GROMACS .gro file of C-alpha atoms in nm:
model
  432
    1MET     CA    1   0.009  -0.004   0.001
    2THR     CA    2   0.126   0.355  -0.093
    3LEU     CA    3   0.147   0.608   0.179
    4LEU     CA    4   0.159   0.955   0.021
    5GLN     CA    5   0.165   1.179   0.328
    6PRO     CA    6   0.535   1.200   0.360
    7LEU     CA    7   0.559   1.348  -0.002
    8LEU     CA    8   0.278   1.598   0.072
    9ARG     CA    9   0.469   1.728   0.382
   10LYS     CA   10   0.795   1.771   0.200
   11LEU     CA   11   0.750   1.793  -0.191
   12LYS     CA   12   0.867   2.136  -0.321
   13ALA     CA   13   0.586   2.250  -0.539
   14PRO     CA   14   0.338   2.520  -0.558
   15SER     CA   15   0.042   2.497  -0.366
   16LEU     CA   16  -0.329   2.653  -0.386
   17VAL     CA   17  -0.480   2.963  -0.223
   18LEU     CA   18  -0.611   2.912   0.121
   19ALA     CA   19  -0.975   3.030   0.089
   20SER     CA   20  -1.161   3.158   0.387
   21LEU     CA   21  -1.363   2.884   0.533
   22LEU     CA   22  -1.710   2.957   0.613
   23PHE     CA   23  -1.895   2.742   0.850
   24ALA     CA   24  -2.283   2.754   0.814
   25THR     CA   25  -2.585   2.562   0.912
   26ALA     CA   26  -2.932   2.598   0.769
   27CYS     CA   27  -3.290   2.477   0.820
   28ALA     CA   28  -3.560   2.478   0.587
   29THR     CA   29  -3.700   2.807   0.700
   30ALA     CA   30  -3.374   2.987   0.738
   31PRO     CA   31  -3.273   3.250   0.461
   32PRO     CA   32  -3.001   3.127   0.216
   33ARG     CA   33  -2.644   3.139   0.351
   34PRO     CA   34  -2.298   3.132   0.186
   35PRO     CA   35  -2.173   2.780   0.094
   36VAL     CA   36  -1.878   2.649   0.278
   37GLN     CA   37  -1.551   2.754   0.068
   38ILE     CA   38  -1.344   2.450  -0.002
   39GLY     CA   39  -1.107   2.593  -0.241
   40THR     CA   40  -1.043   2.825  -0.539
   41GLY     CA   41  -0.774   2.635  -0.721
   42GLY     CA   42  -0.571   2.954  -0.748
   43PRO     CA   43  -0.190   2.964  -0.691
   44ARG     CA   44  -0.044   3.123  -0.391
   45VAL     CA   45   0.126   3.472  -0.394
   46ASP     CA   46   0.465   3.315  -0.305
   47PRO     CA   47   0.486   2.982  -0.464
   48VAL     CA   48   0.809   2.769  -0.445
   49THR     CA   49   0.929   2.692  -0.794
   50GLY     CA   50   1.112   2.381  -0.897
   51GLU     CA   51   1.141   2.101  -1.127
   52GLN     CA   52   0.785   1.992  -1.254
   53MET     CA   53   0.668   1.666  -1.077
   54LYS     CA   54   0.448   1.403  -1.220
   55PRO     CA   55   0.193   1.197  -1.038
   56GLY     CA   56   0.395   0.952  -0.817
   57ASP     CA   57   0.736   1.108  -0.852
   58ILE     CA   58   0.958   1.088  -0.559
   59ALA     CA   59   1.246   1.315  -0.475
   60GLU     CA   60   1.577   1.139  -0.404
   61ASN     CA   61   1.612   1.282  -0.042
   62GLU     CA   62   1.260   1.132   0.029
   63ILE     CA   63   1.330   0.762  -0.060
   64GLU     CA   64   1.488   0.701   0.295
   65ASP     CA   65   1.180   0.850   0.460
   66LEU     CA   66   0.924   0.650   0.277
   67ALA     CA   67   1.118   0.332   0.306
   68SER     CA   68   1.101   0.366   0.685
   69THR     CA   69   0.730   0.450   0.673
   70LYS     CA   70   0.588   0.125   0.811
   71PRO     CA   71   0.245   0.134   0.919
   72VAL     CA   72   0.141   0.069   1.277
   73ARG     CA   73  -0.181   0.029   1.450
   74GLY     CA   74  -0.298   0.218   1.754
   75ASP     CA   75  -0.668   0.336   1.744
   76GLY     CA   76  -0.787   0.041   1.526
   77GLY     CA   77  -0.686   0.216   1.208
   78LEU     CA   78  -0.369   0.259   0.991
   79ILE     CA   79  -0.104   0.502   1.149
   80PRO     CA   80   0.225   0.557   0.998
   81PRO     CA   81   0.511   0.635   1.244
   82PHE     CA   82   0.534   1.019   1.168
   83MET     CA   83   0.161   1.055   1.256
   84GLU     CA   84   0.166   0.867   1.584
   85GLY     CA   85   0.000   1.043   1.870
   86ARG     CA   86  -0.246   1.253   1.665
   87ASP     CA   87  -0.621   1.215   1.596
   88ILE     CA   88  -0.593   1.082   1.252
   89LYS     CA   89  -0.870   1.120   0.976
   90ARG     CA   90  -0.837   0.874   0.675
   91ALA     CA   91  -0.985   0.900   0.318
   92ALA     CA   92  -0.965   0.590   0.113
   93VAL     CA   93  -0.905   0.674  -0.252
   94LEU     CA   94  -1.046   0.388  -0.479
   95LEU     CA   95  -0.963   0.441  -0.854
   96PRO     CA   96  -0.857   0.194  -1.127
   97PHE     CA   97  -0.506   0.266  -1.155
   98SER     CA   98  -0.442  -0.069  -1.343
   99HIS     CA   99  -0.732  -0.073  -1.577
  100PRO     CA  100  -0.673  -0.239  -1.900
  101ASN     CA  101  -0.793   0.073  -2.078
  102ALA     CA  102  -0.487   0.333  -2.100
  103GLN     CA  103  -0.753   0.625  -2.108
  104VAL     CA  104  -0.918   0.510  -1.779
  105ARG     CA  105  -0.568   0.461  -1.634
  106ALA     CA  106  -0.465   0.812  -1.719
  107GLU     CA  107  -0.794   0.948  -1.574
  108ALA     CA  108  -0.736   0.768  -1.258
  109GLU     CA  109  -0.380   0.919  -1.240
  110SER     CA  110  -0.506   1.257  -1.296
  111MET     CA  111  -0.781   1.228  -1.043
  112LEU     CA  112  -0.528   1.124  -0.788
  113ALA     CA  113  -0.295   1.423  -0.880
  114GLY     CA  114  -0.629   1.639  -0.825
  115ILE     CA  115  -0.648   1.494  -0.480
  116GLU     CA  116  -0.290   1.555  -0.399
  117LEU     CA  117  -0.336   1.917  -0.499
  118ALA     CA  118  -0.621   1.943  -0.240
  119LEU     CA  119  -0.422   1.800   0.027
  120PHE     CA  120  -0.122   2.040  -0.036
  121GLU     CA  121  -0.360   2.305   0.046
  122TYR     CA  122  -0.581   2.168   0.323
  123ALA     CA  123  -0.456   1.847   0.484
  124GLY     CA  124  -0.233   1.951   0.769
  125ASN     CA  125  -0.046   1.679   0.940
  126SER     CA  126  -0.339   1.473   1.060
  127PHE     CA  127  -0.498   1.360   0.737
  128LEU     CA  128  -0.418   1.049   0.573
  129ILE     CA  129  -0.518   0.909   0.224
  130LEU     CA  130  -0.524   0.539   0.143
  131PRO     CA  131  -0.501   0.513  -0.229
  132LYS     CA  132  -0.644   0.167  -0.350
  133ASP     CA  133  -0.647   0.019  -0.691
  134THR     CA  134  -0.971  -0.114  -0.790
  135ALA     CA  135  -0.855  -0.216  -1.148
  136GLY     CA  136  -1.217  -0.134  -1.249
  137LYS     CA  137  -1.321  -0.478  -1.129
  138GLN     CA  138  -1.620  -0.540  -0.894
  139SER     CA  139  -1.464  -0.818  -0.701
  140VAL     CA  140  -1.136  -0.614  -0.664
  141THR     CA  141  -1.337  -0.299  -0.546
  142GLU     CA  142  -1.508  -0.499  -0.273
  143ALA     CA  143  -1.178  -0.631  -0.164
  144ARG     CA  144  -1.028  -0.277  -0.140
  145VAL     CA  145  -1.329  -0.155   0.055
  146ASP     CA  146  -1.297  -0.401   0.302
  147GLU     CA  147  -0.914  -0.319   0.333
  148ALA     CA  148  -1.000   0.057   0.375
  149LEU     CA  149  -1.257  -0.009   0.627
  150HIS     CA  150  -1.023  -0.245   0.819
  151GLU     CA  151  -0.754   0.043   0.812
  152GLY     CA  152  -0.993   0.302   0.964
  153ALA     CA  153  -1.113   0.489   0.666
  154ASP     CA  154  -1.357   0.786   0.768
  155ILE     CA  155  -1.462   0.842   0.411
  156ILE     CA  156  -1.423   0.688   0.084
  157LEU     CA  157  -1.347   0.881  -0.230
  158GLY     CA  158  -1.433   0.662  -0.540
  159PRO     CA  159  -1.509   0.436  -0.716
  160LEU     CA  160  -1.521   0.548  -1.064
  161PHE     CA  161  -1.791   0.304  -1.227
  162GLY     CA  162  -2.150   0.278  -1.115
  163ASP     CA  163  -2.141  -0.101  -1.083
  164ASN     CA  164  -1.846  -0.079  -0.845
  165VAL     CA  165  -2.028   0.180  -0.633
  166LYS     CA  166  -2.344  -0.034  -0.602
  167ALA     CA  167  -2.137  -0.334  -0.509
  168VAL     CA  168  -1.968  -0.158  -0.200
  169ARG     CA  169  -2.217   0.106  -0.075
  170GLU     CA  170  -2.389  -0.145   0.149
  171THR     CA  171  -2.057  -0.254   0.319
  172ALA     CA  172  -1.961   0.103   0.385
  173ASN     CA  173  -2.298   0.201   0.493
  174ARG     CA  174  -2.294  -0.074   0.770
  175LYS     CA  175  -1.980   0.111   0.904
  176GLN     CA  176  -2.152   0.442   0.858
  177VAL     CA  177  -1.876   0.553   0.623
  178PRO     CA  178  -1.997   0.794   0.337
  179ILE     CA  179  -1.877   0.732  -0.017
  180ILE     CA  180  -1.825   1.030  -0.252
  181ALA     CA  181  -1.809   0.829  -0.571
  182PHE     CA  182  -1.716   0.955  -0.924
  183SER     CA  183  -1.974   0.785  -1.144
  184ASN     CA  184  -2.257   0.982  -1.321
  185ASP     CA  185  -2.469   0.670  -1.298
  186ARG     CA  186  -2.764   0.799  -1.121
  187SER     CA  187  -2.892   0.456  -1.013
  188ALA     CA  188  -2.568   0.416  -0.816
  189ALA     CA  189  -2.657   0.694  -0.571
  190GLY     CA  190  -2.808   0.645  -0.235
  191GLY     CA  191  -2.756   0.415   0.046
  192GLY     CA  192  -2.478   0.627   0.176
  193ALA     CA  193  -2.306   0.689  -0.172
  194TYR     CA  194  -2.307   1.048  -0.307
  195LEU     CA  195  -2.220   1.120  -0.674
  196ALA     CA  196  -1.950   1.402  -0.709
  197SER     CA  197  -1.957   1.392  -1.098
  198ILE     CA  198  -2.153   1.624  -1.286
  199SER     CA  199  -2.453   1.441  -1.426
  200PRO     CA  200  -2.607   1.477  -1.772
  201ASP     CA  201  -2.929   1.529  -1.574
  202GLU     CA  202  -2.784   1.869  -1.410
  203GLU     CA  203  -2.642   1.970  -1.739
  204VAL     CA  204  -2.985   1.931  -1.909
  205ALA     CA  205  -3.192   2.077  -1.633
  206ARG     CA  206  -2.964   2.413  -1.656
  207VAL     CA  207  -2.952   2.458  -2.015
  208MET     CA  208  -3.326   2.379  -2.048
  209GLN     CA  209  -3.418   2.625  -1.772
  210TYR     CA  210  -3.220   2.882  -1.961
  211ALA     CA  211  -3.416   2.807  -2.274
  212ALA     CA  212  -3.760   2.809  -2.098
  213ALA     CA  213  -3.685   3.147  -1.950
  214ARG     CA  214  -3.641   3.275  -2.299
  215GLY     CA  215  -3.990   3.153  -2.408
  216VAL     CA  216  -3.916   2.799  -2.531
  217ARG     CA  217  -4.174   2.537  -2.458
  218SER     CA  218  -4.109   2.292  -2.738
  219PHE     CA  219  -3.803   2.055  -2.717
  220VAL     CA  220  -3.659   1.812  -2.970
  221PHE     CA  221  -3.408   1.531  -2.915
  222LEU     CA  222  -3.138   1.397  -3.170
  223GLY     CA  223  -2.910   1.178  -3.029
  224PRO     CA  224  -2.727   0.838  -3.021
  225ALA     CA  225  -2.908   0.520  -2.916
  226SER     CA  226  -2.678   0.454  -2.622
  227GLU     CA  227  -2.742   0.459  -2.238
  228TYR     CA  228  -2.604   0.823  -2.231
  229GLY     CA  229  -2.829   0.925  -2.519
  230ARG     CA  230  -3.150   0.780  -2.338
  231GLN     CA  231  -3.055   0.934  -2.013
  232VAL     CA  232  -3.036   1.280  -2.165
  233ASP     CA  233  -3.379   1.219  -2.351
  234SER     CA  234  -3.525   1.103  -2.016
  235ALA     CA  235  -3.389   1.400  -1.824
  236MET     CA  236  -3.527   1.643  -2.103
  237ARG     CA  237  -3.879   1.493  -2.068
  238TYR     CA  238  -3.856   1.521  -1.684
  239GLN     CA  239  -3.745   1.896  -1.721
  240ALA     CA  240  -3.998   1.988  -1.970
  241SER     CA  241  -4.292   1.863  -1.767
  242LEU     CA  242  -4.141   2.085  -1.477
  243GLN     CA  243  -4.148   2.394  -1.694
  244GLY     CA  244  -4.476   2.329  -1.860
  245GLY     CA  245  -4.315   2.251  -2.194
  246VAL     CA  246  -4.302   1.916  -2.395
  247VAL     CA  247  -4.044   1.704  -2.594
  248VAL     CA  248  -4.233   1.691  -2.919
  249ALA     CA  249  -4.005   1.446  -3.080
  250SER     CA  250  -3.700   1.213  -3.005
  251ALA     CA  251  -3.498   1.038  -3.270
  252PHE     CA  252  -3.203   0.780  -3.192
  253TYR     CA  253  -2.945   0.703  -3.422
  254ASP     CA  254  -2.693   0.411  -3.424
  255PRO     CA  255  -2.386   0.550  -3.256
  256ALA     CA  256  -2.158   0.387  -3.496
  257GLY     CA  257  -2.370   0.445  -3.798
  258ASP     CA  258  -2.531   0.721  -4.018
  259ALA     CA  259  -2.775   0.964  -3.879
  260SER     CA  260  -2.926   1.101  -4.194
  261ALA     CA  261  -3.276   0.929  -4.166
  262GLN     CA  262  -3.324   1.066  -3.806
  263ALA     CA  263  -3.188   1.405  -3.906
  264ARG     CA  264  -3.457   1.411  -4.192
  265GLN     CA  265  -3.737   1.318  -3.940
  266ILE     CA  266  -3.633   1.595  -3.688
  267ALA     CA  267  -3.601   1.848  -3.953
  268THR     CA  268  -3.963   1.790  -4.057
  269VAL     CA  269  -4.074   1.810  -3.694
  270LEU     CA  270  -3.864   2.141  -3.658
  271GLN     CA  271  -3.995   2.311  -3.960
  272LYS     CA  272  -4.347   2.263  -3.830
  273GLU     CA  273  -4.263   2.365  -3.471
  274ILE     CA  274  -4.103   2.681  -3.586
  275GLU     CA  275  -4.423   2.812  -3.714
  276ARG     CA  276  -4.604   2.774  -3.379
  277GLY     CA  277  -4.328   2.943  -3.179
  278LYS     CA  278  -3.990   2.897  -3.024
  279VAL     CA  279  -3.816   2.545  -3.031
  280ALA     CA  280  -3.497   2.397  -2.909
  281VAL     CA  281  -3.324   2.086  -3.038
  282MET     CA  282  -3.090   1.893  -2.806
  283ILE     CA  283  -2.778   1.702  -2.971
  284PRO     CA  284  -2.600   1.531  -2.688
  285GLU     CA  285  -2.300   1.429  -2.917
  286ARG     CA  286  -1.929   1.498  -2.908
  287GLY     CA  287  -1.638   1.549  -3.159
  288VAL     CA  288  -1.636   1.418  -3.521
  289LYS     CA  289  -1.971   1.272  -3.480
  290LEU     CA  290  -2.119   1.592  -3.371
  291LEU     CA  291  -1.963   1.775  -3.659
  292SER     CA  292  -2.142   1.534  -3.901
  293VAL     CA  293  -2.469   1.523  -3.728
  294ALA     CA  294  -2.535   1.887  -3.666
  295PRO     CA  295  -2.509   2.003  -4.028
  296LEU     CA  296  -2.773   1.754  -4.137
  297LEU     CA  297  -3.037   1.997  -3.988
  298PRO     CA  298  -2.978   2.291  -4.219
  299TYR     CA  299  -2.898   2.031  -4.508
  300ASN     CA  300  -3.251   1.919  -4.465
  301GLY     CA  301  -3.378   2.260  -4.488
  302VAL     CA  302  -3.404   2.387  -4.128
  303ASP     CA  303  -3.348   2.756  -4.066
  304MET     CA  304  -3.103   2.742  -3.774
  305ARG     CA  305  -3.167   3.112  -3.700
  306GLN     CA  306  -3.514   3.005  -3.579
  307VAL     CA  307  -3.386   2.713  -3.361
  308MET     CA  308  -3.220   2.722  -3.030
  309LEU     CA  309  -2.941   2.453  -3.045
  310LEU     CA  310  -2.861   2.290  -2.710
  311GLY     CA  311  -2.592   2.050  -2.609
  312THR     CA  312  -2.409   1.900  -2.300
  313SER     CA  313  -2.087   1.928  -2.173
  314LEU     CA  314  -1.949   1.714  -2.456
  315TRP     CA  315  -1.956   2.032  -2.650
  316ASP     CA  316  -1.696   2.180  -2.417
  317ASP     CA  317  -1.434   2.103  -2.681
  318SER     CA  318  -1.256   2.371  -2.877
  319SER     CA  319  -1.232   2.132  -3.179
  320ILE     CA  320  -1.595   2.166  -3.268
  321TRP     CA  321  -1.644   2.543  -3.218
  322ARG     CA  322  -1.573   2.642  -3.557
  323GLU     CA  323  -1.848   2.444  -3.712
  324PRO     CA  324  -2.102   2.712  -3.853
  325THR     CA  325  -2.414   2.509  -3.752
  326LEU     CA  326  -2.318   2.520  -3.387
  327ALA     CA  327  -2.272   2.904  -3.376
  328GLY     CA  328  -2.500   3.038  -3.098
  329GLY     CA  329  -2.534   2.689  -2.944
  330LEU     CA  330  -2.580   2.653  -2.576
  331TYR     CA  331  -2.460   2.406  -2.323
  332ALA     CA  332  -2.417   2.394  -1.941
  333ALA     CA  333  -2.072   2.350  -1.775
  334PRO     CA  334  -1.855   2.477  -1.470
  335ASP     CA  335  -1.791   2.827  -1.499
  336PRO     CA  336  -1.424   2.850  -1.659
  337GLU     CA  337  -1.332   3.145  -1.440
  338ASN     CA  338  -1.348   2.920  -1.136
  339LEU     CA  339  -1.148   2.646  -1.302
  340ALA     CA  340  -0.875   2.873  -1.441
  341GLY     CA  341  -0.648   2.858  -1.131
  342PHE     CA  342  -0.688   2.500  -1.074
  343ARG     CA  343  -0.590   2.426  -1.455
  344GLN     CA  344  -0.283   2.656  -1.430
  345THR     CA  345  -0.154   2.517  -1.103
  346TYR     CA  346  -0.207   2.158  -1.224
  347GLN     CA  347  -0.027   2.231  -1.552
  348ARG     CA  348   0.261   2.399  -1.370
  349ILE     CA  349   0.315   2.108  -1.122
  350TYR     CA  350   0.238   1.808  -1.367
  351GLY     CA  351   0.323   1.937  -1.685
  352LYS     CA  352   0.000   1.853  -1.868
  353ARG     CA  353  -0.358   1.956  -1.869
  354PRO     CA  354  -0.596   1.797  -1.583
  355THR     CA  355  -0.891   1.604  -1.708
  356ASP     CA  356  -1.240   1.717  -1.611
  357LEU     CA  357  -1.255   1.449  -1.331
  358ALA     CA  358  -0.941   1.575  -1.168
  359ALA     CA  359  -1.120   1.894  -1.072
  360VAL     CA  360  -1.416   1.683  -0.922
  361ALA     CA  361  -1.169   1.462  -0.753
  362TYR     CA  362  -0.994   1.791  -0.602
  363ASP     CA  363  -1.321   1.922  -0.482
  364ALA     CA  364  -1.414   1.591  -0.323
  365ALA     CA  365  -1.069   1.576  -0.138
  366ALA     CA  366  -1.106   1.938  -0.031
  367LEU     CA  367  -1.441   1.867   0.112
  368SER     CA  368  -1.306   1.563   0.307
  369VAL     CA  369  -1.049   1.758   0.464
  370ARG     CA  370  -1.287   2.050   0.548
  371LEU     CA  371  -1.530   1.784   0.710
  372ALA     CA  372  -1.236   1.633   0.896
  373ALA     CA  373  -1.159   1.974   1.039
  374ASP     CA  374  -1.505   2.013   1.170
  375ASP     CA  375  -1.498   1.644   1.286
  376ASN     CA  376  -1.803   1.611   1.065
  377MET     CA  377  -1.727   1.330   0.834
  378ARG     CA  378  -2.059   1.195   0.845
  379TYR     CA  379  -2.355   1.191   0.642
  380ASN     CA  380  -2.509   1.512   0.767
  381GLY     CA  381  -2.180   1.683   0.691
  382VAL     CA  382  -2.183   1.550   0.342
  383THR     CA  383  -2.540   1.665   0.287
  384ASP     CA  384  -2.494   2.022   0.419
  385PRO     CA  385  -2.797   2.194   0.256
  386ASP     CA  386  -2.590   2.520   0.223
  387GLY     CA  387  -2.354   2.341  -0.010
  388PHE     CA  388  -1.985   2.396  -0.099
  389MET     CA  389  -1.796   2.619  -0.325
  390GLY     CA  390  -1.509   2.445  -0.513
  391VAL     CA  391  -1.312   2.483  -0.829
  392ASN     CA  392  -1.614   2.351  -1.018
  393GLY     CA  393  -1.840   2.605  -0.859
  394LEU     CA  394  -2.138   2.555  -0.623
  395PHE     CA  395  -2.250   2.212  -0.535
  396ARG     CA  396  -2.441   2.012  -0.273
  397PHE     CA  397  -2.541   1.664  -0.226
  398ARG     CA  398  -2.900   1.562  -0.203
  399ILE     CA  399  -3.041   1.301   0.048
  400ASP     CA  400  -3.083   1.054  -0.248
  401GLY     CA  401  -2.705   1.070  -0.328
  402THR     CA  402  -2.715   1.289  -0.633
  403SER     CA  403  -2.547   1.619  -0.652
  404GLN     CA  404  -2.697   1.963  -0.752
  405ARG     CA  405  -2.473   2.205  -0.932
  406GLY     CA  406  -2.470   2.579  -0.998
  407LEU     CA  407  -2.356   2.551  -1.361
  408ALA     CA  408  -2.290   2.838  -1.592
  409VAL     CA  409  -2.457   2.853  -1.958
  410MET     CA  410  -2.202   2.878  -2.221
  411GLN     CA  411  -2.246   2.995  -2.589
  412ILE     CA  412  -2.050   2.881  -2.895
  413GLN     CA  413  -1.941   3.188  -3.081
  414PRO     CA  414  -1.702   3.221  -3.393
  415SER     CA  415  -1.436   3.330  -3.147
  416GLY     CA  416  -1.474   3.054  -2.890
  417VAL     CA  417  -1.716   3.027  -2.622
  418SER     CA  418  -1.837   3.282  -2.366
  419VAL     CA  419  -2.039   3.259  -2.047
  420VAL     CA  420  -2.397   3.391  -2.123
  421GLU     CA  421  -2.527   3.326  -1.758
  422LYS     CA  422  -2.325   3.265  -1.463
  423GLY     CA  423  -2.394   2.993  -1.213
  424ILE     CA  424  -2.562   3.062  -0.905
  425SER     CA  425  -2.337   3.133  -0.589
  426VAL     CA  426  -2.594   3.053  -0.311
  427PHE     CA  427  -2.851   2.789  -0.291
  428GLY     CA  428  -3.201   2.886  -0.203
  429PRO     CA  429  -3.362   2.811   0.145
  430GLY     CA  430  -3.511   2.466   0.202
  431PRO     CA  431  -3.374   2.105   0.173
  432SER     CA  432  -3.147   1.986  -0.108
   0.00000   0.00000   0.00000
């Protein structure tokens, strides 16, 4: 097992700005209060410069310290010698570091790096992380959770995949240890598991609320016949019902095939709906596939000036922004102003850009340290109705384990993207 705390105490690298920490409690009848600040991701004023480090790098003068770091037991949990005599709080980190897919391995490494950055800023000398390799397998994940609980984990960060979350949440719940997982599978939430990832449901809700506020009541779906596509379609129908609108048509195409027939079908619907009033069409697609699907609408006679084009965070990709059909298109995402400092610091330390989930992992780790400082690493701490402000903006966990986000609305323009409506900074009164 790898113990990272000695590195975090001694590593010569820039850290992050220590935001003022606001403790707040709320009840259903209380006025809105500021969320707990858990991080800004900005660099310190006086950073220590040095050679760029990569996740897992060890300086030569630290090898001896690490070799002598033999875990001992005191309070029933894992305690390395340099932490003896302290009131230790432990966070297990369950990620698929040895997954057979290289992209998944890279994601896991970037997430661990994000967690390390949060510890640089907040952890102090009484907080220990216990990294565990799940390999992405359910049986391995179950074994790693058993290990983590035996070693005294107070909170679990991970796993990444929904099936793995479902497999371990009951075990952790029996020990009253909350899980902050990184899956966006809504069915994995609950039973003591809270999903930190930004779900498609939240993105759909935000961009549809923006559209509805501008008079749109008719919505159309054109997307892949995949689990993701159907999740977006379902979220659209739910949101439309809340807003007094309707999804008038949905067309699903083979993700690996041609979308021409479905685009013609949707084009016919759009031309009729345009005559009745404002209409929006959602295309939850990415990259090259999006560049082939979106132009099919004007090709089939749709006047795109009369249509509000919507997408998900899959559109947060500069490679697709020059497509003329997407000009004016809207999608929801974390405010880039909040993320800028985190991305710059990560790039400076590790020499590469962070993944999107690295920022999510950073916020989860910062939240864990904050709860540990308040001696509140329990379910009622995780579900603070005031929420938390991190590098991904405002968020809070609902009782059912899903998360609510204060996302911004982005618009694609010829010069790139811009924020057309910032995310909220305070949740309203009442339960989450």
